[in-house]
CSV table of C-alpha atoms in Angstrom, one decimal:
chain,number,residue,atom,x,y,z
A,12,UNK,CA,-4.0,-57.0,20.3
A,13,UNK,CA,-4.2,-58.4,23.8
A,14,UNK,CA,-4.4,-62.2,24.3
A,15,UNK,CA,-7.3,-63.5,26.4
A,16,UNK,CA,-7.7,-67.0,25.1
A,17,UNK,CA,-5.5,-69.8,23.8
A,18,UNK,CA,-6.3,-73.2,22.3
A,19,UNK,CA,-3.5,-75.8,22.5
A,20,UNK,CA,-3.9,-78.6,20.0
A,21,UNK,CA,-2.7,-81.3,22.5
A,22,UNK,CA,-4.2,-83.2,25.4
A,23,UNK,CA,-4.3,-81.3,28.7
A,24,UNK,CA,-1.2,-82.1,30.7
A,25,UNK,CA,-1.3,-83.1,34.3
A,26,UNK,CA,-1.3,-80.1,36.6
A,27,UNK,CA,2.0,-81.1,38.2
A,28,UNK,CA,3.7,-81.5,34.8
A,29,UNK,CA,2.1,-78.6,32.9
A,30,UNK,CA,4.5,-76.2,31.3
A,31,UNK,CA,1.7,-73.7,31.1
A,32,UNK,CA,1.3,-73.1,34.8
A,33,UNK,CA,2.1,-69.4,34.7
A,34,UNK,CA,-0.4,-68.8,32.0
A,35,UNK,CA,-3.1,-70.9,33.6
A,36,UNK,CA,-2.7,-68.8,36.8
A,37,UNK,CA,-3.3,-65.6,34.9
A,38,UNK,CA,-6.6,-64.4,33.6
A,39,UNK,CA,-6.0,-66.0,30.2
A,40,UNK,CA,-8.3,-68.8,29.2
A,41,UNK,CA,-6.3,-71.9,28.0
A,42,UNK,CA,-8.1,-74.8,26.5
A,43,UNK,CA,-6.5,-78.1,25.5
A,44,UNK,CA,-7.8,-80.3,22.7
A,45,UNK,CA,-5.9,-82.9,20.7
A,46,UNK,CA,-6.4,-82.3,17.0
A,47,UNK,CA,-5.0,-85.7,16.0
A,48,UNK,CA,-5.0,-89.1,17.6
A,49,UNK,CA,-3.5,-92.6,17.0
A,50,UNK,CA,-5.5,-95.5,15.7
A,51,UNK,CA,-4.0,-99.0,15.7
A,52,UNK,CA,-4.2,-101.3,12.6
A,53,UNK,CA,-5.6,-104.8,13.1
A,54,UNK,CA,-4.1,-108.2,12.6
A,55,UNK,CA,-5.5,-108.4,9.1
A,56,UNK,CA,-3.5,-105.3,8.1
A,57,UNK,CA,-0.3,-106.8,9.5
A,58,UNK,CA,-0.9,-110.0,7.4
A,59,UNK,CA,-1.4,-107.8,4.3
A,60,UNK,CA,2.0,-106.3,5.0
A,61,UNK,CA,3.4,-109.9,5.1
A,62,UNK,CA,4.7,-109.4,8.6
A,63,UNK,CA,5.5,-112.6,10.4
A,64,UNK,CA,6.6,-111.8,13.9
A,65,UNK,CA,8.5,-115.1,14.3
A,66,UNK,CA,11.0,-114.0,11.6
A,67,UNK,CA,12.5,-111.2,13.7
A,68,UNK,CA,15.0,-111.4,16.4
A,69,UNK,CA,15.1,-107.7,17.3
A,70,UNK,CA,12.6,-104.8,17.5
A,71,UNK,CA,13.5,-101.1,17.0
A,72,UNK,CA,11.3,-98.9,19.2
A,73,UNK,CA,11.1,-95.2,18.4
A,74,UNK,CA,8.0,-94.2,20.6
A,75,UNK,CA,5.7,-95.4,23.3
A,76,UNK,CA,3.0,-95.9,20.6
A,77,UNK,CA,5.4,-98.3,18.9
A,78,UNK,CA,5.8,-100.3,22.1
A,79,UNK,CA,2.0,-100.5,22.7
A,80,UNK,CA,1.1,-101.5,19.3
A,81,UNK,CA,3.9,-104.1,18.8
A,82,UNK,CA,2.8,-106.0,21.9
A,83,UNK,CA,-0.9,-105.5,21.1
A,84,UNK,CA,-0.5,-107.0,17.6
A,85,UNK,CA,1.8,-109.7,18.9
A,86,UNK,CA,-1.1,-110.7,21.2
A,87,UNK,CA,-3.8,-110.4,18.5
A,88,UNK,CA,-1.7,-112.6,16.1
A,89,UNK,CA,-1.1,-115.1,19.0
A,90,UNK,CA,2.6,-114.6,18.8
A,91,UNK,CA,4.4,-115.2,22.1
A,92,UNK,CA,7.3,-112.7,22.2
A,93,UNK,CA,10.3,-114.9,23.2
A,94,UNK,CA,12.6,-114.0,26.0
A,95,UNK,CA,15.4,-113.9,23.5
A,96,UNK,CA,13.9,-110.9,21.7
A,97,UNK,CA,16.3,-107.9,21.7
A,98,UNK,CA,15.0,-104.3,22.0
A,99,UNK,CA,16.7,-101.2,20.5
A,100,UNK,CA,15.1,-98.1,22.0
A,101,UNK,CA,16.0,-94.6,20.8
A,102,UNK,CA,15.7,-93.2,24.4
A,103,UNK,CA,15.7,-94.2,28.0
A,104,UNK,CA,12.1,-93.0,28.4
A,105,UNK,CA,11.0,-95.6,25.8
A,106,UNK,CA,13.2,-98.3,27.4
A,107,UNK,CA,11.7,-97.7,30.8
A,108,UNK,CA,8.2,-97.8,29.2
A,109,UNK,CA,9.0,-101.4,28.1
A,110,UNK,CA,8.6,-102.5,31.7
A,111,UNK,CA,4.8,-102.4,31.1
A,112,UNK,CA,5.2,-105.4,29.0
A,113,UNK,CA,8.4,-107.3,29.9
A,114,UNK,CA,10.6,-108.1,32.9
A,115,UNK,CA,13.2,-105.5,32.2
A,116,UNK,CA,16.2,-107.2,33.9
A,117,UNK,CA,15.8,-110.4,32.0
A,118,UNK,CA,15.9,-108.9,28.5
A,119,UNK,CA,18.6,-107.6,26.2
A,120,UNK,CA,17.8,-103.9,25.8
A,121,UNK,CA,20.0,-101.3,24.0
A,122,UNK,CA,19.3,-97.6,24.6
A,123,UNK,CA,20.1,-94.4,22.8
A,124,UNK,CA,19.9,-90.9,24.1
A,125,UNK,CA,17.3,-89.4,21.8
A,126,UNK,CA,18.0,-90.2,18.1
A,127,UNK,CA,18.2,-93.4,16.0
A,128,UNK,CA,21.8,-92.6,15.2
A,129,UNK,CA,22.6,-92.9,18.9
A,130,UNK,CA,22.2,-96.7,18.5
A,131,UNK,CA,24.7,-97.0,15.7
A,132,UNK,CA,27.4,-98.7,17.8
A,133,UNK,CA,24.8,-101.2,19.2
A,134,UNK,CA,23.5,-101.9,15.7
A,135,UNK,CA,27.1,-102.6,14.4
A,136,UNK,CA,27.6,-105.2,17.2
A,137,UNK,CA,24.4,-107.0,16.2
A,138,UNK,CA,24.4,-106.7,12.4
A,139,UNK,CA,23.4,-110.4,12.1
A,140,UNK,CA,20.0,-109.7,13.7
A,141,UNK,CA,16.7,-109.4,11.8
A,142,UNK,CA,15.1,-106.1,12.8
A,143,UNK,CA,11.4,-105.2,12.9
A,144,UNK,CA,10.6,-101.5,13.0
A,145,UNK,CA,7.0,-100.8,14.2
A,146,UNK,CA,5.9,-97.4,13.0
A,147,UNK,CA,2.9,-95.2,12.2
A,148,UNK,CA,1.9,-94.4,8.6
A,149,UNK,CA,4.3,-91.4,8.8
A,150,UNK,CA,8.0,-92.1,9.2
A,151,UNK,CA,10.9,-89.7,9.4
A,152,UNK,CA,13.3,-90.2,6.6
A,153,UNK,CA,16.4,-90.2,8.8
A,154,UNK,CA,15.4,-93.5,10.4
A,155,UNK,CA,15.5,-95.6,7.2
A,156,UNK,CA,18.7,-93.8,6.1
A,157,UNK,CA,20.5,-94.8,9.3
A,158,UNK,CA,19.4,-98.4,9.0
A,159,UNK,CA,20.2,-98.6,5.3
A,160,UNK,CA,23.6,-97.0,5.7
A,161,UNK,CA,24.4,-99.7,8.3
A,162,UNK,CA,23.1,-102.3,5.9
A,163,UNK,CA,20.9,-103.9,8.5
A,164,UNK,CA,18.3,-106.6,7.7
A,165,UNK,CA,15.2,-104.6,8.7
A,166,UNK,CA,11.5,-104.4,7.9
A,167,UNK,CA,9.1,-101.7,8.5
A,168,UNK,CA,5.6,-102.6,9.9
A,169,UNK,CA,2.9,-100.0,9.9
A,170,UNK,CA,1.1,-100.8,13.2
A,171,UNK,CA,-0.8,-97.5,13.8
A,172,UNK,CA,-1.9,-94.4,12.0
A,173,UNK,CA,-2.2,-90.8,13.0
A,174,UNK,CA,-5.5,-89.4,12.0
A,175,UNK,CA,-7.5,-86.2,12.5
A,176,UNK,CA,-9.7,-86.1,15.5
A,177,UNK,CA,-13.4,-85.2,15.3
A,178,UNK,CA,-13.8,-81.6,16.5
A,179,UNK,CA,-17.4,-81.2,15.5
A,180,UNK,CA,-18.5,-80.6,19.1
A,181,UNK,CA,-16.5,-77.3,19.1
A,182,UNK,CA,-18.7,-74.4,18.1
A,183,UNK,CA,-15.7,-72.7,16.6
A,184,UNK,CA,-12.0,-72.1,16.9
A,185,UNK,CA,-12.2,-68.4,17.7
A,186,UNK,CA,-9.3,-68.0,20.0
A,187,UNK,CA,-6.7,-65.3,20.2
A,188,UNK,CA,-4.0,-67.9,19.7
A,189,UNK,CA,-4.1,-71.4,18.2
A,190,UNK,CA,-1.1,-73.6,19.0
A,191,UNK,CA,0.1,-76.4,16.7
A,192,UNK,CA,2.9,-79.0,17.1
A,193,UNK,CA,2.7,-80.9,13.8
A,194,UNK,CA,1.6,-80.5,10.1
A,195,UNK,CA,-1.1,-83.0,10.9
A,196,UNK,CA,-2.6,-80.6,13.4
A,197,UNK,CA,-2.9,-78.0,10.6
A,198,UNK,CA,-4.4,-80.6,8.3
A,199,UNK,CA,-7.0,-81.5,11.0
A,200,UNK,CA,-7.9,-77.8,11.5
A,201,UNK,CA,-9.0,-77.5,7.9
A,202,UNK,CA,-10.6,-80.9,7.7
A,203,UNK,CA,-12.8,-80.0,10.7
A,204,UNK,CA,-13.3,-76.4,9.7
A,205,UNK,CA,-12.9,-76.1,6.0
A,206,UNK,CA,-14.1,-72.5,6.0
A,207,UNK,CA,-11.7,-71.4,8.7
A,208,UNK,CA,-10.5,-67.8,8.4
A,209,UNK,CA,-7.6,-66.6,10.4
A,210,UNK,CA,-8.7,-63.0,10.7
A,211,UNK,CA,-7.1,-61.7,13.9
A,212,UNK,CA,-6.2,-65.1,15.3
A,213,UNK,CA,-2.5,-65.6,16.0
A,214,UNK,CA,-0.9,-68.9,15.0
A,215,UNK,CA,1.9,-70.5,17.1
A,216,UNK,CA,3.8,-73.4,15.6
A,217,UNK,CA,6.5,-75.8,16.9
A,218,UNK,CA,9.1,-77.1,14.4
A,219,UNK,CA,10.1,-76.3,10.9
A,220,UNK,CA,7.6,-78.7,9.2
A,221,UNK,CA,4.7,-77.2,11.1
A,222,UNK,CA,5.6,-73.7,10.0
A,223,UNK,CA,5.8,-74.8,6.4
A,224,UNK,CA,2.4,-76.6,6.6
A,225,UNK,CA,0.8,-73.6,8.2
A,226,UNK,CA,2.2,-71.3,5.5
A,227,UNK,CA,1.2,-73.6,2.7
A,228,UNK,CA,-2.3,-73.6,4.1
A,229,UNK,CA,-2.4,-69.8,3.8
A,230,UNK,CA,-1.9,-69.0,7.5
A,231,UNK,CA,0.3,-66.3,8.9
A,232,UNK,CA,2.5,-67.6,11.6
A,233,UNK,CA,3.1,-65.2,14.5
A,234,UNK,CA,5.0,-67.4,16.9
A,235,UNK,CA,7.6,-69.9,15.8
A,236,UNK,CA,9.3,-72.3,18.2
A,237,UNK,CA,12.1,-73.0,18.8
A,238,UNK,CA,13.6,-69.6,18.5
A,239,UNK,CA,16.9,-68.1,19.8
A,240,UNK,CA,16.8,-68.3,23.5
A,241,UNK,CA,13.2,-69.7,23.4
A,242,UNK,CA,13.3,-73.5,23.2
A,243,UNK,CA,9.7,-74.3,24.4
A,244,UNK,CA,6.2,-73.3,23.3
A,245,UNK,CA,5.2,-72.3,26.9
A,246,UNK,CA,8.1,-69.9,27.1
A,247,UNK,CA,7.3,-68.4,23.7
A,248,UNK,CA,3.7,-67.8,24.6
A,249,UNK,CA,4.7,-66.2,27.9
A,250,UNK,CA,7.1,-63.8,26.1
A,251,UNK,CA,4.5,-63.0,23.3
A,252,UNK,CA,1.7,-62.4,25.8
A,253,UNK,CA,3.9,-60.2,28.0
A,254,UNK,CA,4.5,-58.0,25.0
A,255,UNK,CA,1.0,-58.1,23.5
A,256,UNK,CA,-0.9,-57.5,26.8
A,257,UNK,CA,1.3,-54.6,27.8
A,258,UNK,CA,0.0,-52.4,25.0
């Protein structure tokens, strides 16, 4: 069946940065709508977790959300982040984002390439530190494993939660292709549309866990990314549509 419409379960990217430019220039309708969003916890929740910001000398930052909510909650709890605070960032992108909150050149910042394990050598040099790990309510198991294997003195603080967005304003989700990037997107689909039937809709998923969530929900996955020679969703869609619309 030919593809005429696609719903991507993410915010619409800026035109100059959109990986879907080729598809958007075709006659295919592409809509963007985030199926999930982040909600910050409040100072009361932090106190319930028995988190005292003053007890930590270093912060481990794994996302921009972690940066935003660490400084937001520090402010809400009236904690003045000291200039001596050390920051361990899993990527340069996150380290650069820190400049929204601190004078970068005056701080001690350690940067990985992409993964928490990239910071291993830096952690080993600062094992005497007390580390705070701001996270969402969902945490990849490899992060605690790395920190525990290094025997660091660290504490997790849940500072934000990923929840399903309200999609009630959508009349339906009758698109030729639905695109998902996380298991939570699949969960949101059925929370918003409990009677959803796949019928002839094709499902595209990114990542192993998303494929598994879709399959467990009874969906047939037609497009899986990454695949050999196809690392991105936009590339996978282009290839699929080229084949489907040729018929």
